[in-house]
mmCIF file of C-alpha atoms in Angstrom:
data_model
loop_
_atom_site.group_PDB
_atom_site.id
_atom_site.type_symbol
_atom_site.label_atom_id
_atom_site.label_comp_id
_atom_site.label_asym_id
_atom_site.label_seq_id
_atom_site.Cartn_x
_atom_site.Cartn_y
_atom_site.Cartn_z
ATOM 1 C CA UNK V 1 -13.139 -57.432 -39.368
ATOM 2 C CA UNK V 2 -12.473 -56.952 -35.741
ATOM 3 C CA UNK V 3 -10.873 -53.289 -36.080
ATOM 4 C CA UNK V 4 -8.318 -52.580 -33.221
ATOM 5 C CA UNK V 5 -7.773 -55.242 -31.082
ATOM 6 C CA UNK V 6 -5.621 -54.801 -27.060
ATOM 7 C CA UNK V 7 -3.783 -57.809 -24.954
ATOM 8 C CA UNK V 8 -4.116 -57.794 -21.779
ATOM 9 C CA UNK V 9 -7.748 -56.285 -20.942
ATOM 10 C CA UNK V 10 -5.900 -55.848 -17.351
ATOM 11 C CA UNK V 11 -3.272 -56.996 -15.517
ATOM 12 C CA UNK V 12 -1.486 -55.685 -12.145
ATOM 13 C CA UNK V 13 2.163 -55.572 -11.982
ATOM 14 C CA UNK V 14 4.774 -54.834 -9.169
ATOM 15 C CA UNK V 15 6.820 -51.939 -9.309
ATOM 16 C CA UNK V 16 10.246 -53.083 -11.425
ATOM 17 C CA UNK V 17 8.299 -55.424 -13.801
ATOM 18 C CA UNK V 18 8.103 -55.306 -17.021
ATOM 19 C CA UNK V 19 5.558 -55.940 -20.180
ATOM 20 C CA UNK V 20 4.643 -55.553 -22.919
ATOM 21 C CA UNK V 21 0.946 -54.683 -24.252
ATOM 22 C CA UNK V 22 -0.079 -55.867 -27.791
ATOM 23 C CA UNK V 23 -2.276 -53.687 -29.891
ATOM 24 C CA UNK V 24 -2.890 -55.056 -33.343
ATOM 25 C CA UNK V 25 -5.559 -54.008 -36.289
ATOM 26 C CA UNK V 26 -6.891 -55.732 -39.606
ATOM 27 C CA UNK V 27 -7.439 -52.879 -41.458
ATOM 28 C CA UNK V 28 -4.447 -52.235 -43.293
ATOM 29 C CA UNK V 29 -3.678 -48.372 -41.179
ATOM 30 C CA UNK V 30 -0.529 -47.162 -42.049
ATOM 31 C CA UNK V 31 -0.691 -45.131 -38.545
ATOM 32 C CA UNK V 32 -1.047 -46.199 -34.918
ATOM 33 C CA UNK V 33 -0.742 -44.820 -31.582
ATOM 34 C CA UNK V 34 -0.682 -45.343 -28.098
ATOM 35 C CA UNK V 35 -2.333 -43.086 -25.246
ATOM 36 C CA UNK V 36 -2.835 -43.117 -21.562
ATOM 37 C CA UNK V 37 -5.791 -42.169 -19.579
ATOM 38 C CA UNK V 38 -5.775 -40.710 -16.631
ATOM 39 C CA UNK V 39 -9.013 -39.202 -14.634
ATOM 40 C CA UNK V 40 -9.585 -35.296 -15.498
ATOM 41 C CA UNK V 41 -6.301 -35.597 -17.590
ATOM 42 C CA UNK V 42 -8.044 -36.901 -21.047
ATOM 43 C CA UNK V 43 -6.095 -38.728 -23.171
ATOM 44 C CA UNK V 44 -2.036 -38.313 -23.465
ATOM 45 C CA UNK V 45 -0.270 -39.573 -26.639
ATOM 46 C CA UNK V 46 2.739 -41.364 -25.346
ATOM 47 C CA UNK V 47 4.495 -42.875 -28.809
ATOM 48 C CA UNK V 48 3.032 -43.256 -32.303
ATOM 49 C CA UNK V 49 4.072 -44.735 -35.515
ATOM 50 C CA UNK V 50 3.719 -43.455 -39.168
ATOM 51 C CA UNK V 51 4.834 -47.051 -40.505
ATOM 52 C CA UNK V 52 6.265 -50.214 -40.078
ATOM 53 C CA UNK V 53 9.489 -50.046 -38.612
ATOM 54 C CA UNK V 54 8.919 -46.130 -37.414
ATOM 55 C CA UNK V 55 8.186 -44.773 -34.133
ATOM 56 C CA UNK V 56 7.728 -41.141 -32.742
ATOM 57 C CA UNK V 57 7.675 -40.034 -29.247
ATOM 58 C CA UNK V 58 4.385 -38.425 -28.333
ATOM 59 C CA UNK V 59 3.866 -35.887 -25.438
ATOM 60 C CA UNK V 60 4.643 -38.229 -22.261
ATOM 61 C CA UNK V 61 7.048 -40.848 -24.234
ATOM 62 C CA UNK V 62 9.165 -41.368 -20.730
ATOM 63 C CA UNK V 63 9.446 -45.278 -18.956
ATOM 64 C CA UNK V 64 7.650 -46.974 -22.257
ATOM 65 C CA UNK V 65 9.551 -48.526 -25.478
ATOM 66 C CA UNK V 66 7.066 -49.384 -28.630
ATOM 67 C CA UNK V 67 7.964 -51.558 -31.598
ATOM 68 C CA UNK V 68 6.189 -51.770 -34.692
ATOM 69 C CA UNK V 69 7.861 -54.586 -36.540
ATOM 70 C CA UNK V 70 5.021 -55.501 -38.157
ATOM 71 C CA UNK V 71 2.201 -52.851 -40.054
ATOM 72 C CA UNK V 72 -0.636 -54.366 -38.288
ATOM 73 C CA UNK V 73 0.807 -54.369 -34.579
ATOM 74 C CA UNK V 74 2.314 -51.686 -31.861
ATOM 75 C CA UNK V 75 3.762 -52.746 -29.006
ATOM 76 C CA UNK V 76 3.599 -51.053 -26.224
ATOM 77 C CA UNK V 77 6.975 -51.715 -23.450
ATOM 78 C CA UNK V 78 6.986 -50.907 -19.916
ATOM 79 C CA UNK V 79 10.880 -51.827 -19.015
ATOM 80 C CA UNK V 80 10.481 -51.188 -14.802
ATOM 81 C CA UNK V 81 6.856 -50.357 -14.305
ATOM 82 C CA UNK V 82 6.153 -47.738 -11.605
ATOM 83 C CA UNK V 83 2.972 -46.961 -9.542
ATOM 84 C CA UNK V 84 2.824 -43.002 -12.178
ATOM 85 C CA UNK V 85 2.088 -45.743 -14.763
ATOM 86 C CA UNK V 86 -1.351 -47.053 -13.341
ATOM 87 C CA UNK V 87 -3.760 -45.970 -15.809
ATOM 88 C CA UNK V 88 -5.596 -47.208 -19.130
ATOM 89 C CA UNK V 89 -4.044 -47.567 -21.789
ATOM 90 C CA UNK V 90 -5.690 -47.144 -25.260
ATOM 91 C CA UNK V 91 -4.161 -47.733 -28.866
ATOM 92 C CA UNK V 92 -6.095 -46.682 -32.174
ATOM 93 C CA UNK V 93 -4.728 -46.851 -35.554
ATOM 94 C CA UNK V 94 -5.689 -44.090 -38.580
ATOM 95 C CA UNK V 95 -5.732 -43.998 -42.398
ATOM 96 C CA UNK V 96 -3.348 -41.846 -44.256
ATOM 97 C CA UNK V 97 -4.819 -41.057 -47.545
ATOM 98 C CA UNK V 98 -6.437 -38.351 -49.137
ATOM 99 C CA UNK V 99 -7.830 -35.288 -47.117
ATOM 100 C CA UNK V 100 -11.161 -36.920 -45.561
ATOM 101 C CA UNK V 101 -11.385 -36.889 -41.904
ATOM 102 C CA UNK V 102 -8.430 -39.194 -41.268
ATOM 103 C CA UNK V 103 -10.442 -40.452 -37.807
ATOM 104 C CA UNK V 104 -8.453 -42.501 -35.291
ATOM 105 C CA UNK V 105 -10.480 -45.838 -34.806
ATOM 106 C CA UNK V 106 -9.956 -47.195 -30.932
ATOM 107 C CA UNK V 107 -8.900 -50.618 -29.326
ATOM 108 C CA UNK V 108 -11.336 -51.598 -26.507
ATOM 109 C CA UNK V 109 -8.654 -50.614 -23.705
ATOM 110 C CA UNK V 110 -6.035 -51.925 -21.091
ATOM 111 C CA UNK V 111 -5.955 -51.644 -17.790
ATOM 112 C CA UNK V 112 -3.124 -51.571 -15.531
ATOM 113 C CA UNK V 113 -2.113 -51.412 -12.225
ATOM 114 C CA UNK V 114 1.238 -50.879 -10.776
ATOM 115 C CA UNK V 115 1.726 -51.719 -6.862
ATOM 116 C CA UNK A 1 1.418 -26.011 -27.519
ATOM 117 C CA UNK A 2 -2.372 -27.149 -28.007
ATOM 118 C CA UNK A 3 -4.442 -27.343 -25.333
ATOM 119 C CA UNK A 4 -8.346 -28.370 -25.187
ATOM 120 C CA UNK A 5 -10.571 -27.616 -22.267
ATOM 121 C CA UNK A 6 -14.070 -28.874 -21.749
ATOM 122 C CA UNK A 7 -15.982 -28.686 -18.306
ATOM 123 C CA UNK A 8 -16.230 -32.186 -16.499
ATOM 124 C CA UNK A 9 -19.630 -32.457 -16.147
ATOM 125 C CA UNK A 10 -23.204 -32.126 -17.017
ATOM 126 C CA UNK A 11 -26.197 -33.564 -15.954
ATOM 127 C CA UNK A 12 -29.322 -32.707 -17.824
ATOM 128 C CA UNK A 13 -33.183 -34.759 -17.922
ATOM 129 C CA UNK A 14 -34.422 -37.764 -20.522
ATOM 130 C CA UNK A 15 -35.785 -35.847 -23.346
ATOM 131 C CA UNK A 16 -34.453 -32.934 -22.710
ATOM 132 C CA UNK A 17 -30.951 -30.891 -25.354
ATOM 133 C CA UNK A 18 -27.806 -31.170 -23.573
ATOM 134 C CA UNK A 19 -24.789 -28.959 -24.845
ATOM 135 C CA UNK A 20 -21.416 -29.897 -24.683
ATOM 136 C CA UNK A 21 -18.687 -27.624 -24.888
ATOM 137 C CA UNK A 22 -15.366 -26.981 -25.814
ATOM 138 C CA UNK A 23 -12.272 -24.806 -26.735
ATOM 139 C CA UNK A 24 -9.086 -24.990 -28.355
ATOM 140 C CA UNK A 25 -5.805 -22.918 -29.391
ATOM 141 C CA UNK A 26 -4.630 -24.303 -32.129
ATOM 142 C CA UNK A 27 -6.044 -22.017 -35.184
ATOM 143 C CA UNK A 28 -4.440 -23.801 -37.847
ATOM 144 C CA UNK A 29 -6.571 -27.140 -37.198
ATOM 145 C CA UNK A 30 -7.986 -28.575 -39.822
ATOM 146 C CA UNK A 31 -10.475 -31.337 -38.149
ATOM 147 C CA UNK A 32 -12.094 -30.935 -35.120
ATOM 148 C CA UNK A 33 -13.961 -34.242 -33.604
ATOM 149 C CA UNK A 34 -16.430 -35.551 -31.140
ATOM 150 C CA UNK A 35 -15.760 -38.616 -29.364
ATOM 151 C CA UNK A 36 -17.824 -41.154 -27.046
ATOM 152 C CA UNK A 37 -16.297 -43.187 -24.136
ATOM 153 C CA UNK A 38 -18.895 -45.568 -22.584
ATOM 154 C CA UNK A 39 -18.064 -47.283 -19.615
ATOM 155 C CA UNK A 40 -15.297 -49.743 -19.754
ATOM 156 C CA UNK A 41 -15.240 -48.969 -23.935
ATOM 157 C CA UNK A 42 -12.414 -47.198 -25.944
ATOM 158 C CA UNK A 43 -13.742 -44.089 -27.559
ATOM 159 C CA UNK A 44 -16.122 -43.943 -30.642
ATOM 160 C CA UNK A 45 -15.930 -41.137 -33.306
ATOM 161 C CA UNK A 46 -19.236 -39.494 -33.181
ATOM 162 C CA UNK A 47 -18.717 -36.419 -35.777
ATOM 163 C CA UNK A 48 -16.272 -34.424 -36.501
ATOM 164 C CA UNK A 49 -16.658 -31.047 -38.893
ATOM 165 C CA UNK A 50 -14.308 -29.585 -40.867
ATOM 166 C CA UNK A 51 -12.279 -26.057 -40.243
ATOM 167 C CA UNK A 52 -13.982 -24.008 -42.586
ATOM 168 C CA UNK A 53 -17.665 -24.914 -41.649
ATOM 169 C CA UNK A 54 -19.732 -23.378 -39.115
ATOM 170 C CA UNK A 55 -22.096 -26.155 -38.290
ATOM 171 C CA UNK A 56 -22.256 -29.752 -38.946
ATOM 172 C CA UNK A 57 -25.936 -31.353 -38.174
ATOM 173 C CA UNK A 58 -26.460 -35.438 -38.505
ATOM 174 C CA UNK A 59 -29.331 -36.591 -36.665
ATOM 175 C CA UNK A 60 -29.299 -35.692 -33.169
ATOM 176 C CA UNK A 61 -26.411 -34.506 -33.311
ATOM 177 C CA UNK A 62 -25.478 -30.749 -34.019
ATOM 178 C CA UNK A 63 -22.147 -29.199 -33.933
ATOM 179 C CA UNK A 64 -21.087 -25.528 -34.002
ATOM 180 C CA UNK A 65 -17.719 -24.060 -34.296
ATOM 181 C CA UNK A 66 -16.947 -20.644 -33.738
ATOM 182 C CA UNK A 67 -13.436 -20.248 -34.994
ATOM 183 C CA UNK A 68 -12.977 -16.528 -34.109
ATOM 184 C CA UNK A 69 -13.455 -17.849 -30.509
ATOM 185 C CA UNK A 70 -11.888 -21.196 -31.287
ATOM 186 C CA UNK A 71 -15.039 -22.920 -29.243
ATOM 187 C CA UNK A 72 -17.094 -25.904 -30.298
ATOM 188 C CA UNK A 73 -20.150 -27.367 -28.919
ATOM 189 C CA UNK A 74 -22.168 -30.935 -29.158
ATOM 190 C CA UNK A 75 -25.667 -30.410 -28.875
ATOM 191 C CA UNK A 76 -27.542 -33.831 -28.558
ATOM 192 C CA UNK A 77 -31.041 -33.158 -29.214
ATOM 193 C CA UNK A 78 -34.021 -35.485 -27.244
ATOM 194 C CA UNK A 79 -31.111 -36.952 -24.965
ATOM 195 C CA UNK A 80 -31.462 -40.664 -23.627
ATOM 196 C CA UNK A 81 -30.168 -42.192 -20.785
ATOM 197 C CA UNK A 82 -28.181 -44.207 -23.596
ATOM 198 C CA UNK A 83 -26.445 -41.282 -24.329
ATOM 199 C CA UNK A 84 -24.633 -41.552 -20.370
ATOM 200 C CA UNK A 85 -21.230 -41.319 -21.108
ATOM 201 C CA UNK A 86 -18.188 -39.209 -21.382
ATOM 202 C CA UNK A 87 -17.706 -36.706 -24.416
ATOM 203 C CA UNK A 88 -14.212 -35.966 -25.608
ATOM 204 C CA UNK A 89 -13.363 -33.323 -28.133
ATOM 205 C CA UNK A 90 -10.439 -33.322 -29.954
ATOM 206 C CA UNK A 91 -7.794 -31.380 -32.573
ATOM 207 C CA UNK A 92 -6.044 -32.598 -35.143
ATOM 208 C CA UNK A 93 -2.566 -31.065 -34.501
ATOM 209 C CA UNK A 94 -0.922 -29.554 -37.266
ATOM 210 C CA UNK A 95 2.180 -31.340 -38.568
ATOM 211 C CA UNK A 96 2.588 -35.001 -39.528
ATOM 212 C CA UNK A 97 1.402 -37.953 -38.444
ATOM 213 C CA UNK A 98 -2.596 -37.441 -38.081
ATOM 214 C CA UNK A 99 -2.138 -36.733 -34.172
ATOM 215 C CA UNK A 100 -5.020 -35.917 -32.503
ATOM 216 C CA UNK A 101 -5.253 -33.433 -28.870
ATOM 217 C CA UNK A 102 -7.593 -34.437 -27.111
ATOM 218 C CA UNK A 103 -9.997 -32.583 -24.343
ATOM 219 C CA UNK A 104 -10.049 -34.082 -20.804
ATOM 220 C CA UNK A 105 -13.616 -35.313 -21.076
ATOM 221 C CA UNK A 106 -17.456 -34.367 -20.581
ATOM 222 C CA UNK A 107 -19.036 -36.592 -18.229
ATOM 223 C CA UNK A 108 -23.102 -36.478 -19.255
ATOM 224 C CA UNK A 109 -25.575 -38.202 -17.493
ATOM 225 C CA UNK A 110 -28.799 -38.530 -18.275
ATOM 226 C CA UNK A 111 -31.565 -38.263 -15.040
ATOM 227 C CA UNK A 112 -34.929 -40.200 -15.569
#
């Protein structure tokens, strides 16, 4: 069981390129999400998905695209990456049932940077 | 909207309690939760308590919400230099889709 799982661990891009980071998780979530990280900022919800083949926009959706084609992945799309995008970039996933604490469970991280 | 606050930092000595704190707007949440961040790591829920409790204790760990004030503190008893790292508390924000608000982080570190 290898919980949340994130592709690339790092990778540096020039500003216009694009990619896409994977996040996928084995333990059958119904929800997942992606944040950025940014020093003194905490962590910023960008898009998030209640299911496969749903996304939502989260509170600093603008320059990324996600997909979640499948229930155990959320991809994460950067069309023309910009130098405001440098930054970590975490996904978790959560549960959905019942009223227990519904905790978001964490990927290990990506980190980018845009020149 | 929500919004979290925490201070940045604390520094406190091996051994000794350190206190994290924390406040929040939203009073309809239902969860509140601690998480860790250690170096290079994603985060790792700690505790969390639930809206209509006042304290939650498990092991070294105590927390305390004040919901009149909207303020909730982390108090790590006998603190260890393995317990360097930052602290991030969060809100579950009303509305669907279990989204969390998180605080911008409590750097700790632990002195010898």
């Amino acid at each position: 069981n290898a919980g949340v799982t994130q592709t690339p661990k790092f990778r540096v891009l020039k500003t216009g390129q694009s990619m896409t980071l994977l996040c996928a998780q084995d333990m059958n979530h119904e929800y997942m999400y992606w944040y950025r990280q940014d020093p003194g900022m905490g962590l910023r919800l960008i898009h998030y998905s209640v299911g496969e083949g749903t996304t939502a926009k989260g509170e600093v959706p603008d320059g990324y695209n996600v997909s979640r084609l499948k229930k155990q992945n959320f991809l994460l799309g950067l069309e023309s990456a910009a130098p405001s995008q440098t930054s970590v970039y975490f996904c978790a996933s959560s549960t959905t049932g019942g009223d227990f604490e519904k905790t978001q469970y964490f990927g290990p991280g990506t980190r980018l940077l845009v020149l | 909207g929500e919004d979290v606050e925490q201070s940045l930092f604390l520094s406190v000595r091996e051994g000794d309690s350190s206190v994290i704190n924390c406040t929040y707007t939203d009073s309809s949440s239902t969860y509140l939760y601690w998480y860790k961040q250690e170096p290079g790591a994603g985060l790792q829920l700690l505790t969390y308590i639930f809206s209509n409790m006042d304290m939650k204790q498990d092991q070294r760990l105590t927390v305390l919400l004040n919901k009149k004030d909207k303020h909730l503190s982390l108090r790590i008893a006998d603190t260890q230099t393995g317990d360097s790292a930052i602290y991030f508390c969060a809100e579950r924000v009303t509305g669907g889709g279990n989204k969390l608000t998180f605080g911008t982080g409590t750097q700790l570190k632990v002195e010898l």
